[in-house]
Short mmCIF file of C-alpha atoms and ligand atoms in Angstrom, two decimals:
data_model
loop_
_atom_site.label_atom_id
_atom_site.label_comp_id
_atom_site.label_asym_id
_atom_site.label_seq_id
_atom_site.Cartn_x
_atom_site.Cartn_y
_atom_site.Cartn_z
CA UNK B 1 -119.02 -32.55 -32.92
CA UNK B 2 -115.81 -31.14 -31.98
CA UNK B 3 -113.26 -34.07 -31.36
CA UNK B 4 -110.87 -34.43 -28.67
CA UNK B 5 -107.20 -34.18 -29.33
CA UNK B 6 -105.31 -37.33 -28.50
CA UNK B 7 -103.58 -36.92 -25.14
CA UNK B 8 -99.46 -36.22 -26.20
CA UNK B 9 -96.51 -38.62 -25.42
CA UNK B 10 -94.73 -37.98 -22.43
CA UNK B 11 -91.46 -36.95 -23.17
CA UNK B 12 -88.64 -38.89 -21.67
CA UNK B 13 -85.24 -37.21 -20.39
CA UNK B 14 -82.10 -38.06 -21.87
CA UNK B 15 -80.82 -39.68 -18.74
CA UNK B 16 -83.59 -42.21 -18.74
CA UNK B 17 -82.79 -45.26 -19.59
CA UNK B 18 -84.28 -47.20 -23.06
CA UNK B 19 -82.22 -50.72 -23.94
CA UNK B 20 -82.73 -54.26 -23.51
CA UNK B 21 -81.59 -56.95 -21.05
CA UNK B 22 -79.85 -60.17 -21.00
CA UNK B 23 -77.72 -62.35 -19.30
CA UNK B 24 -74.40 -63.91 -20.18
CA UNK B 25 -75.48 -67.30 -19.17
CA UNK B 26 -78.34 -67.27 -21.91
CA UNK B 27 -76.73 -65.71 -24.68
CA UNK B 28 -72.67 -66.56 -24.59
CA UNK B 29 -72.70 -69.84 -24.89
CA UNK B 30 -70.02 -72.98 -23.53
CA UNK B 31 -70.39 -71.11 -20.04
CA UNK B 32 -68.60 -74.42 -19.14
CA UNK B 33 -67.23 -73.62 -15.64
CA UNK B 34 -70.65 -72.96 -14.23
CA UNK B 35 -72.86 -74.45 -11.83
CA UNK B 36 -75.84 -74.58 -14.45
CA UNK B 37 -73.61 -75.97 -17.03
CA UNK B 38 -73.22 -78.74 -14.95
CA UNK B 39 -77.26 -79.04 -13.72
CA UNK B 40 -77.59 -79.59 -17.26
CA UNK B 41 -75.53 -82.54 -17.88
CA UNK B 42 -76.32 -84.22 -14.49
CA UNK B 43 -78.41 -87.38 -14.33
CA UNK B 44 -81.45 -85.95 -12.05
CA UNK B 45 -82.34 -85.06 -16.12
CA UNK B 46 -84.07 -81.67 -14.18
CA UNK B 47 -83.50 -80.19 -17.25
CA UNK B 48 -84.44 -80.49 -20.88
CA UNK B 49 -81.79 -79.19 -23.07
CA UNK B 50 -78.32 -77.21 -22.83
CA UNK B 51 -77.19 -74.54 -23.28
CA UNK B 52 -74.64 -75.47 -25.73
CA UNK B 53 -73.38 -72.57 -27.56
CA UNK B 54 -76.53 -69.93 -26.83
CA UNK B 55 -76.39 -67.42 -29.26
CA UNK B 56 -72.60 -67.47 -29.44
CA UNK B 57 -72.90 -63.90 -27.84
CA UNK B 58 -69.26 -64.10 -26.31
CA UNK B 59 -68.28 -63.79 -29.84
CA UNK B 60 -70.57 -61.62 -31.79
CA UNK B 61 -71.23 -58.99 -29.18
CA UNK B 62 -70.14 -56.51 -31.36
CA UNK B 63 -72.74 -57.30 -33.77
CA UNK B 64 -75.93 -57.70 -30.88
CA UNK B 65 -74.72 -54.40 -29.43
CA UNK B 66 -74.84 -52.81 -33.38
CA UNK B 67 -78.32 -54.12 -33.95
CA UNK B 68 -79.16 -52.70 -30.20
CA UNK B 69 -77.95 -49.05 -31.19
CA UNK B 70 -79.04 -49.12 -35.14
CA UNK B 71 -82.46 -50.06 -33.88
CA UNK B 72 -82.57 -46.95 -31.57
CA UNK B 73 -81.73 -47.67 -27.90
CA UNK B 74 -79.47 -46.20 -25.69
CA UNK B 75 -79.13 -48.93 -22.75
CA UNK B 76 -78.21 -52.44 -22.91
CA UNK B 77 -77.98 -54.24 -19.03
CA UNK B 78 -76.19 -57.45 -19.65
CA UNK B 79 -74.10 -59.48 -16.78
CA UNK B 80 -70.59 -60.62 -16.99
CA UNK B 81 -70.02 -64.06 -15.69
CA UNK B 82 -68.20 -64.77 -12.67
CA UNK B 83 -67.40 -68.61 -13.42
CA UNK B 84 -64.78 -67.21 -16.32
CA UNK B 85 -63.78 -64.36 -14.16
CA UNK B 86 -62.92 -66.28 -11.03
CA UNK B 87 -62.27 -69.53 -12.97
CA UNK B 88 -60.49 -71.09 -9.32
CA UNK B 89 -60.92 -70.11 -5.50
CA UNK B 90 -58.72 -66.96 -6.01
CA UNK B 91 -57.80 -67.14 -9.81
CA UNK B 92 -58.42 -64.14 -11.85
CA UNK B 93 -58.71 -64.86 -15.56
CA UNK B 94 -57.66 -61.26 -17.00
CA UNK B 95 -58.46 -62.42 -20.44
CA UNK B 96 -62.24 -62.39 -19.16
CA UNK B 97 -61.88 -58.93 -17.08
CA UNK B 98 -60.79 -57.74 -20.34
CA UNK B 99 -63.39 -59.49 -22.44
CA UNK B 100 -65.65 -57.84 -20.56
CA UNK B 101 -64.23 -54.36 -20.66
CA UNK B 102 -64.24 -54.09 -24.35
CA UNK B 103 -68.26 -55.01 -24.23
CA UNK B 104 -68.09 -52.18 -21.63
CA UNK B 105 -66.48 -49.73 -23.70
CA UNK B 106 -67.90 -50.99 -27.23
CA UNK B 107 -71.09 -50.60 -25.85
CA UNK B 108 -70.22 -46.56 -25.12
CA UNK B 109 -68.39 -46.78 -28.70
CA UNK B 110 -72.09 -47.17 -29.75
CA UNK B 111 -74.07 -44.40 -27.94
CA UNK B 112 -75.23 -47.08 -25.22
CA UNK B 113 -75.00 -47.01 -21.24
CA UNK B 114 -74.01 -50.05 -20.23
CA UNK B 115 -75.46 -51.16 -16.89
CA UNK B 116 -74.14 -54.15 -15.79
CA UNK B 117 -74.81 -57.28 -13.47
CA UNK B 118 -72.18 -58.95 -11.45
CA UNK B 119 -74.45 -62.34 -10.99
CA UNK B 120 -77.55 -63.45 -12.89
CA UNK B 121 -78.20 -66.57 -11.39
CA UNK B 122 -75.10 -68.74 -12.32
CA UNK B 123 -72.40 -69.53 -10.17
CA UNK B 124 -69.03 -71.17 -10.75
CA UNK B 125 -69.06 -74.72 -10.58
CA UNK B 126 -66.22 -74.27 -7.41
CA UNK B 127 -68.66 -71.91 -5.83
CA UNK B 128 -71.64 -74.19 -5.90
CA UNK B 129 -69.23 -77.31 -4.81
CA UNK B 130 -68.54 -75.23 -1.60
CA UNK B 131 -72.39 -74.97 -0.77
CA UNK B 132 -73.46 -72.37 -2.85
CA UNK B 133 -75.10 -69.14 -1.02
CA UNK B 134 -75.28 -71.59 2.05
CA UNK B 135 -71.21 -71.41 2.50
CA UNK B 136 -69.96 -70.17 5.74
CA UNK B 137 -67.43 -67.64 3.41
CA UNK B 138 -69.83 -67.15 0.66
CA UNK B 139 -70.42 -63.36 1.34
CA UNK B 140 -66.97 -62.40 1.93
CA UNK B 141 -65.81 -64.55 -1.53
CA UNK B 142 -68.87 -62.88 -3.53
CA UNK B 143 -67.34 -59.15 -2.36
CA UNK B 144 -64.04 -60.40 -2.74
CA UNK B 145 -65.73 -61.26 -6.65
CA UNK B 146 -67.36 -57.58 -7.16
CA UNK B 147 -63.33 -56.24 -5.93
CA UNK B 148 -62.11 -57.92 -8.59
CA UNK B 149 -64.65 -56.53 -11.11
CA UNK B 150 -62.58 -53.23 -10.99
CA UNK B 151 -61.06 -53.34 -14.30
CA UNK B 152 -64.13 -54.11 -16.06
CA UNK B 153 -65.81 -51.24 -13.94
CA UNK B 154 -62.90 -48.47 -13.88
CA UNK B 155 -65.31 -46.17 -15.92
CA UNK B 156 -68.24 -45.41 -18.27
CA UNK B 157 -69.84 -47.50 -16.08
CA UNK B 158 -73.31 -46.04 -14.04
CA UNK B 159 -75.19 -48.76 -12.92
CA UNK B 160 -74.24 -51.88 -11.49
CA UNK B 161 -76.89 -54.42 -10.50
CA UNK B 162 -75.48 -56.77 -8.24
CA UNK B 163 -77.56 -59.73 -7.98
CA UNK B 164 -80.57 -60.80 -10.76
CA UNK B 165 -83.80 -61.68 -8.57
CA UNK B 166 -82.88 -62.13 -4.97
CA UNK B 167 -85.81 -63.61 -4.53
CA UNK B 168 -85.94 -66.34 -7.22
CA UNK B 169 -82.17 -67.59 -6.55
CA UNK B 170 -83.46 -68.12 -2.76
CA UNK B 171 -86.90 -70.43 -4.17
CA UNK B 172 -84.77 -72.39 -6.28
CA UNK B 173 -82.43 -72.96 -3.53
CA UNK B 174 -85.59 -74.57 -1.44
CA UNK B 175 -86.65 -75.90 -5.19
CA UNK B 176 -83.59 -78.24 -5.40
CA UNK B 177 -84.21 -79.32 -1.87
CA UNK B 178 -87.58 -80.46 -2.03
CA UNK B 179 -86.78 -82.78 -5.22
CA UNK B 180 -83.28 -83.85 -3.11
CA UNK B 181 -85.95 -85.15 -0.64
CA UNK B 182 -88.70 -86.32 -3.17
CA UNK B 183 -91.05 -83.86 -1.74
CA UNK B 184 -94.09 -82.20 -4.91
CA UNK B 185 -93.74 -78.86 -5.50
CA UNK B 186 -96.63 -76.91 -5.35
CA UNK B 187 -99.14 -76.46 -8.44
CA UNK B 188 -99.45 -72.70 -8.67
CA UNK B 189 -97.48 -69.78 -7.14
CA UNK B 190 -93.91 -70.05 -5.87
CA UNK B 191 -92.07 -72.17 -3.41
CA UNK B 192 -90.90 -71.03 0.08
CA UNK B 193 -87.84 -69.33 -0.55
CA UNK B 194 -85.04 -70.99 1.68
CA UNK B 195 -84.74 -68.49 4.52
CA UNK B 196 -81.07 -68.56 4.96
CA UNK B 197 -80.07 -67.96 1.70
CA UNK B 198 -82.07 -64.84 1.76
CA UNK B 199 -80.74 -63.64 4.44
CA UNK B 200 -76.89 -64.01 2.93
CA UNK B 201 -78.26 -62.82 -0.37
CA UNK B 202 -79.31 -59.56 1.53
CA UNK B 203 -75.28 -59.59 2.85
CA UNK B 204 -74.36 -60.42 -0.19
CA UNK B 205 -75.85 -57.80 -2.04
CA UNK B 206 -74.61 -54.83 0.44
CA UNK B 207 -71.01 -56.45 0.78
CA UNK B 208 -71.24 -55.94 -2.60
CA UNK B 209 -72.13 -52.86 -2.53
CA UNK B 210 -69.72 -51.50 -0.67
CA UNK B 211 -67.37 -53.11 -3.26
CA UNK B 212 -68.20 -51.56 -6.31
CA UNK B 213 -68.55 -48.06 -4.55
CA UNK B 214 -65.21 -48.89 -3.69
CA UNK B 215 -63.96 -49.16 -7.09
CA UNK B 216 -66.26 -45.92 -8.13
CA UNK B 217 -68.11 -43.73 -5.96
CA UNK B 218 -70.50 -42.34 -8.40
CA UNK B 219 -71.79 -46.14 -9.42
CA UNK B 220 -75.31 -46.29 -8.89
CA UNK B 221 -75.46 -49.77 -7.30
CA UNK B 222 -78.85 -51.42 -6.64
CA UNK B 223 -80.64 -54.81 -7.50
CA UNK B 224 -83.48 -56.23 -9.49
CA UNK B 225 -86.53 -58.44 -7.39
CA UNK B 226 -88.85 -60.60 -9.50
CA UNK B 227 -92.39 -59.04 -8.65
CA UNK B 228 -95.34 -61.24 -9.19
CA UNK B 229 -98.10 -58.51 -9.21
CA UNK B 230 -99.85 -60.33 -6.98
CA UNK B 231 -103.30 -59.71 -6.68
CA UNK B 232 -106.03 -59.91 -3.52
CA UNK B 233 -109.33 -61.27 -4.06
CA UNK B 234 -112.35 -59.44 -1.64
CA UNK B 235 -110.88 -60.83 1.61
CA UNK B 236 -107.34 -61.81 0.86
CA UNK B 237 -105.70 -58.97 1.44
CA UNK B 238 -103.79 -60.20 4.50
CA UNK B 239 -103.38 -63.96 3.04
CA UNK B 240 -101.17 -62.07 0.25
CA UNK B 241 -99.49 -59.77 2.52
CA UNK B 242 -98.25 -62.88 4.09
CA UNK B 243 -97.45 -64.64 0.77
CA UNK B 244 -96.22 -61.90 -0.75
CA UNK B 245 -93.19 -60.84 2.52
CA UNK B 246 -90.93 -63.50 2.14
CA UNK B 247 -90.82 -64.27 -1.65
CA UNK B 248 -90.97 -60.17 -2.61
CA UNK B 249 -90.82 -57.70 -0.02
CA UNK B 250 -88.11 -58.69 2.15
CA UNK B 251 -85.95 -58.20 -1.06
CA UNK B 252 -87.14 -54.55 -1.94
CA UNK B 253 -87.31 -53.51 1.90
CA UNK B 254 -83.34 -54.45 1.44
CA UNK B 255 -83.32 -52.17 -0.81
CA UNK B 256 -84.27 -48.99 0.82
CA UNK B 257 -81.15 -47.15 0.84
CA UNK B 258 -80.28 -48.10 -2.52
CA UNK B 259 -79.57 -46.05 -5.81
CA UNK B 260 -82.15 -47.64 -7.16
CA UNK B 261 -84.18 -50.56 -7.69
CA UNK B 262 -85.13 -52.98 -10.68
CA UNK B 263 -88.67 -54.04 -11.01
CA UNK B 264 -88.76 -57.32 -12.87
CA UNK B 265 -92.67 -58.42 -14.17
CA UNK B 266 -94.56 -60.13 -16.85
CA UNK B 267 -97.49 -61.67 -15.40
CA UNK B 268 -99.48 -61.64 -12.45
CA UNK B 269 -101.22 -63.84 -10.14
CA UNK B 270 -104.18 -63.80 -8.27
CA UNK B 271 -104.51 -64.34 -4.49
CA UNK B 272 -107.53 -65.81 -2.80
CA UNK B 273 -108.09 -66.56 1.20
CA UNK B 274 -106.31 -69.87 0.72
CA UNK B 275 -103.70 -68.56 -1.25
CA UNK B 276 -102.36 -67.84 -5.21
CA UNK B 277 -104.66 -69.10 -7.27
CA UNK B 278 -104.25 -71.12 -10.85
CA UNK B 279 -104.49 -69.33 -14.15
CA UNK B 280 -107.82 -68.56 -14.73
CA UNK B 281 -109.39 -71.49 -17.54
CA UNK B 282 -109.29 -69.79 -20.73
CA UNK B 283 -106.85 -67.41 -20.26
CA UNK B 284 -104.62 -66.56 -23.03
CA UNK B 285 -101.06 -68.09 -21.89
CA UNK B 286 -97.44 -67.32 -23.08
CA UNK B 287 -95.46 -69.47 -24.08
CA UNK B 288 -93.42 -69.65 -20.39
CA UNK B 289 -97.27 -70.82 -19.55
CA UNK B 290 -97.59 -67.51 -17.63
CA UNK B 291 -101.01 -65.88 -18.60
CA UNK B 292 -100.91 -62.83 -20.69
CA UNK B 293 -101.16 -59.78 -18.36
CA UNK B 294 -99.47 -56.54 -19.70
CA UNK B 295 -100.90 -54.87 -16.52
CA UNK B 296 -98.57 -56.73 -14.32
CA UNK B 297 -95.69 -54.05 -15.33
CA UNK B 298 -98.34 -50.75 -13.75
CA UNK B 299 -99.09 -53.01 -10.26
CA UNK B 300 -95.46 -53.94 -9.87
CA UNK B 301 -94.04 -50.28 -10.24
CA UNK B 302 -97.05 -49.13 -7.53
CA UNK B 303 -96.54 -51.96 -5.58
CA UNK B 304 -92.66 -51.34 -5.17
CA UNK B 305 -93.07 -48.18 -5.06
CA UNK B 306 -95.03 -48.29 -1.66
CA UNK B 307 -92.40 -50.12 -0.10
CA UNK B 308 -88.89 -48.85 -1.42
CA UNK B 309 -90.51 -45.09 -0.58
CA UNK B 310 -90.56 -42.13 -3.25
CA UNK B 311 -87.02 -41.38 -2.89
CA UNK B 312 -85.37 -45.20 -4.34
CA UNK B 313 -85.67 -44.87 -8.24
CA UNK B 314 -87.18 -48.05 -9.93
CA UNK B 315 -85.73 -48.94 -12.81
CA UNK B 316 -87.76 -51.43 -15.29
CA UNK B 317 -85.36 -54.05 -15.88
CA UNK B 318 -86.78 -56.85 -16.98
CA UNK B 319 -90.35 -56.89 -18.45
CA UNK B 320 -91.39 -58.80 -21.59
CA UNK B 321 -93.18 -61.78 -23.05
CA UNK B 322 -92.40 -65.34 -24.64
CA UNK B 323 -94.42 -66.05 -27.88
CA UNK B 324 -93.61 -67.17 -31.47
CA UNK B 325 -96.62 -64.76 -32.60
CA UNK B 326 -94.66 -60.87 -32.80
CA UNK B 327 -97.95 -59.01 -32.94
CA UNK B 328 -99.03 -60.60 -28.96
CA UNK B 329 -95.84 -58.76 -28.42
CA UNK B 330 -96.52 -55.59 -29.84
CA UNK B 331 -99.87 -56.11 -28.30
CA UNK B 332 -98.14 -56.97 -24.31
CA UNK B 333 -95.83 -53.71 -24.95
CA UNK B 334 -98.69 -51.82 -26.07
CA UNK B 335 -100.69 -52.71 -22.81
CA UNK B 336 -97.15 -52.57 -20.44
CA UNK B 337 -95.95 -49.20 -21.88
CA UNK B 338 -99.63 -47.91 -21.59
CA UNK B 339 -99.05 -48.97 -17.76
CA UNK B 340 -95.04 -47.52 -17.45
CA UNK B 341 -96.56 -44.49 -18.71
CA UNK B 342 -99.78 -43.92 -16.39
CA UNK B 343 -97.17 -44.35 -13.65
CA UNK B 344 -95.03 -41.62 -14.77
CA UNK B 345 -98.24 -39.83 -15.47
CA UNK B 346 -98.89 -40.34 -11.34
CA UNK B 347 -95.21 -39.18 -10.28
CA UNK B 348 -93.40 -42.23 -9.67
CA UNK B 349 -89.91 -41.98 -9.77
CA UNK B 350 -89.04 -44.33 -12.62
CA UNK B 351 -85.80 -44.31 -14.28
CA UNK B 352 -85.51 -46.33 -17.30
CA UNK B 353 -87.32 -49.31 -18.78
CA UNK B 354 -85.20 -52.58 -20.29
CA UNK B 355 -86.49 -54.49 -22.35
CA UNK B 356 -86.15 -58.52 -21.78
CA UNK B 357 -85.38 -59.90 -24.14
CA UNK B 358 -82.50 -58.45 -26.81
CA UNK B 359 -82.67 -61.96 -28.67
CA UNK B 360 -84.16 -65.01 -28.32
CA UNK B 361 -82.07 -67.20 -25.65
CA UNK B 362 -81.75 -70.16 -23.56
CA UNK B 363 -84.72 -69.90 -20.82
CA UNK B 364 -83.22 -71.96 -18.05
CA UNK B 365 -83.74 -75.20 -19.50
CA UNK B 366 -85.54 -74.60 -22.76
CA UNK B 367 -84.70 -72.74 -26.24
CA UNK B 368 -88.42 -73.01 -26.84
CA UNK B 369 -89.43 -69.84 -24.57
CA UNK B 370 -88.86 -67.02 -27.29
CA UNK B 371 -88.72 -63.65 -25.49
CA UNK B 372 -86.21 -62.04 -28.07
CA UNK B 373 -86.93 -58.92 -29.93
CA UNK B 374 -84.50 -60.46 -32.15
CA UNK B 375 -84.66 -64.01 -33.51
CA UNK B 376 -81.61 -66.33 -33.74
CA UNK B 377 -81.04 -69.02 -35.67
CA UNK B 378 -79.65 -72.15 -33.96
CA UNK B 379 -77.75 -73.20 -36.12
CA UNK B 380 -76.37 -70.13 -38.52
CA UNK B 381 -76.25 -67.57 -35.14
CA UNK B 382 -77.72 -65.52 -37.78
CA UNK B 383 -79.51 -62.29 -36.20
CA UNK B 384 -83.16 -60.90 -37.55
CA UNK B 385 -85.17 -58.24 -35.95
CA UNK B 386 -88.75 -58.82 -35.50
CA UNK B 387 -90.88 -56.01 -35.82
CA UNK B 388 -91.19 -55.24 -32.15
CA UNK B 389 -88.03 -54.36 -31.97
CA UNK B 390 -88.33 -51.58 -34.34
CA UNK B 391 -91.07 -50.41 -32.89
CA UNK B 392 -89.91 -50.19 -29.47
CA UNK B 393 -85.93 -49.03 -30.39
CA UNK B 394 -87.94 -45.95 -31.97
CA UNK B 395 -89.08 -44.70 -28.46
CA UNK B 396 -85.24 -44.64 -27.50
CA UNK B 397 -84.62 -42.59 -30.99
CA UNK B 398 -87.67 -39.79 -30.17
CA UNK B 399 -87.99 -40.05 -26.41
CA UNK B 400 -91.59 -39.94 -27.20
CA UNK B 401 -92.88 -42.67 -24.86
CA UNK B 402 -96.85 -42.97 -26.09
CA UNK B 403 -99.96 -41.44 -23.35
CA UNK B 404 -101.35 -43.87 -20.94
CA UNK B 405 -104.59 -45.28 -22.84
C1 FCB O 501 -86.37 -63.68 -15.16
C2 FCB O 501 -84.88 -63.89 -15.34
C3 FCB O 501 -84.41 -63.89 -16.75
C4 FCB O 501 -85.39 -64.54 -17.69
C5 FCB O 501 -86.77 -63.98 -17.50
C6 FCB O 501 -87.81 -64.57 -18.42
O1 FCB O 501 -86.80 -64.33 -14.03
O2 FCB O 501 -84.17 -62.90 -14.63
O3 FCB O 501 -83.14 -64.48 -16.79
O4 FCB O 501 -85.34 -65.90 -17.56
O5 FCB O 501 -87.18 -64.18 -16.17
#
């Protein structure tokens, strides 16, 4: 019986984009002048364990961004924190500009493209004290932030991501309001975002903008929108349209006339006529409690795709999965590259994938989330691969991304 050859990789350019993500809030460590520093320490107890010192990352950069290269990639998106850059109202620390710009150029010392994120969800304590994103000023102080970027952002820099998940920072604005007023929050699916803050987040981001293109015209500035993959039952399809606008698609209509634009996904959820629906009994969960669908990466790229247009370039960065069992990794990328790879296979105009995470960090409250491709240990900061990481760095070495199953 003659066999059928096994359909061949899909070879990726040079200019697209293979690395890993992070943020500095997760890694550093002592991020002491923030507002989340502060959340964590506060008697609401929201939250149930520090930060502390992370994975030390301020310090041993060097030695993440070696492991990033030696294992094969060529990108590495991580954020530089605006509570050490703008320590006061005003206050430039250029000890932190220039921290920053030595991860900028050690990571181009290495063979990798930095792409890097003014503001991943923390804010500087004096910031947050003002009223946060609901400040009368707070768009004109976050551009007057991204101007004062310029030294880390001079050159070698291509992409900038201004702000991590729009869309999330707006829900967990209305999240701390409902438990300031005692109110429940709901059992499945996502909060209301708060409306205003959306709306300056949307200012924000194009102040911003306008900013960094400032400081470099040929900065490809965009940013990244957490994309549930939501799913319609038969007859839904209008309940999640509805849903779905204010918590996703305001965000990537805003981004339109981007660069480009960051899909974010690692699960997806179901929508029936009365709304999301719970996780399905049975279902194999992570360890975020998310259920286990590698899919969610294929209907977030077509589902952004049909409302940034053709022309906006999606970028994957953020896409991954939190387990202490490395082979449901390998199994998740197997099943989320399969679906970056049918996309390509269909003409979407995707740019680059980024891996999250580069190590195991602090997840917002909780060391216990493991999403690294890289374990730490807690107490030695010592750094070991997991197989997953070798696997996937390899695709950055051959540019041979595997066929769609
Ligand atoms: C995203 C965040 C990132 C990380 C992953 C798991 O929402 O951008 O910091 O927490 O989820």
């Amino acid at each position: 019986m003659p066999t059928t050859p096994p359909p061949s990789p899909i070879t990726l350019p040079d200019t697209f984009l293979w690395g890993t993500s992070t943020s500095a809030h997760q890694i550093e460590g002592n991020n002491t002048n923030s507002d989340w520093w502060r959340l964590e320490r506060s008697a609401a107890g929201l939250i149930q364990e520090p930060s502390g010192d992370a994975a030390d990352s301020y310090h041993r950069w060097p030695e993440d961004m070696d492991l990033l290269a030696d294992l094969g990639f060529t990108d590495y998106r991580f954020s530089i924190e605006w509570a050490r850059i703008e320590p006061a109202p005003g206050e430039y620390s250029r000890a932190a500009l220039a921290h920053y710009r030595r991860m900028v150029e050690g990571a181009l010392e290495r063979g990798l493209r930095p792409m890097v994120t003014l503001h991943h969800f923390t804010l500087p304590h004096w910031f947050a004290e003002r009223g946060g994103w609901r400040a009368p000023d707070a768009v004109d102080l976050f551009a007057r932030y991204a101007q004062a970027c310029a030294p880390v952002l001079t050159s070698g820099v291509r992409h900038v991501c201004t702000i991590n998940e729009p869309n999330m920072v707006a829900v967990m604005v209305a999240a701390m309001d409902a438990v300031q007023d005692g109110e429940a929050f709901p059992h499945t699916g996502l909060p209301l975002p708060d409306e205003k803050t959306s709306h300056t987040l949307i200012a924000a981001h194009r102040a911003a903008t306008a900013a960094v293109k400032k400081i470099d015209g040929d900065i490809l500035t965009g940013w990244t929108v957490a994309n549930q993959a939501y799913l319609a039952e038969p007859g839904a399809q209008e309940t999640a349209d509805a849903y779905r606008h204010p918590r996703e698609d305001l965000f990537l209509e805003a981004a339109r006339h981007d660069d480009w634009i960051g899909v974010q996904a690692y699960t997806s959820t179901r929508i029936g006529p009365e709304g999301p629906l719970p996780v399905p009994d049975g279902a194999e969960r992570t360890l975020t409690g998310w259920e286990f669908r590698p899919e969610a990466l294929g209907i977030a790229l077509r589902h952004t795709a049909e409302v940034v247009g053709p022309t906006v370039q999606m970028i994957v960065t953020e896409n991954g999965i939190a387990t202490d069992d490395d082979s449901r990794r390998t199994a998740y990328l197997a099943g989320a590259l399969g679906a970056l790879a049918a996309a390509i296979d269909d003409g979407l105009n995707i740019g680059g994938y980024l891996h999250w995470s580069l190590l195991d960090n602090y997840e917002w409250g909780s060391y216990r989330p493991t999403f690294g491709l890289i374990a730490v240990d807690k107490d030695t900061f010592t750094r070991t691969p997991k197989p997953s990481a070798a696997a996937l760095g390899a695709i950055g070495r051959t540019r041979l991304l595997p066929a769609a199953p």
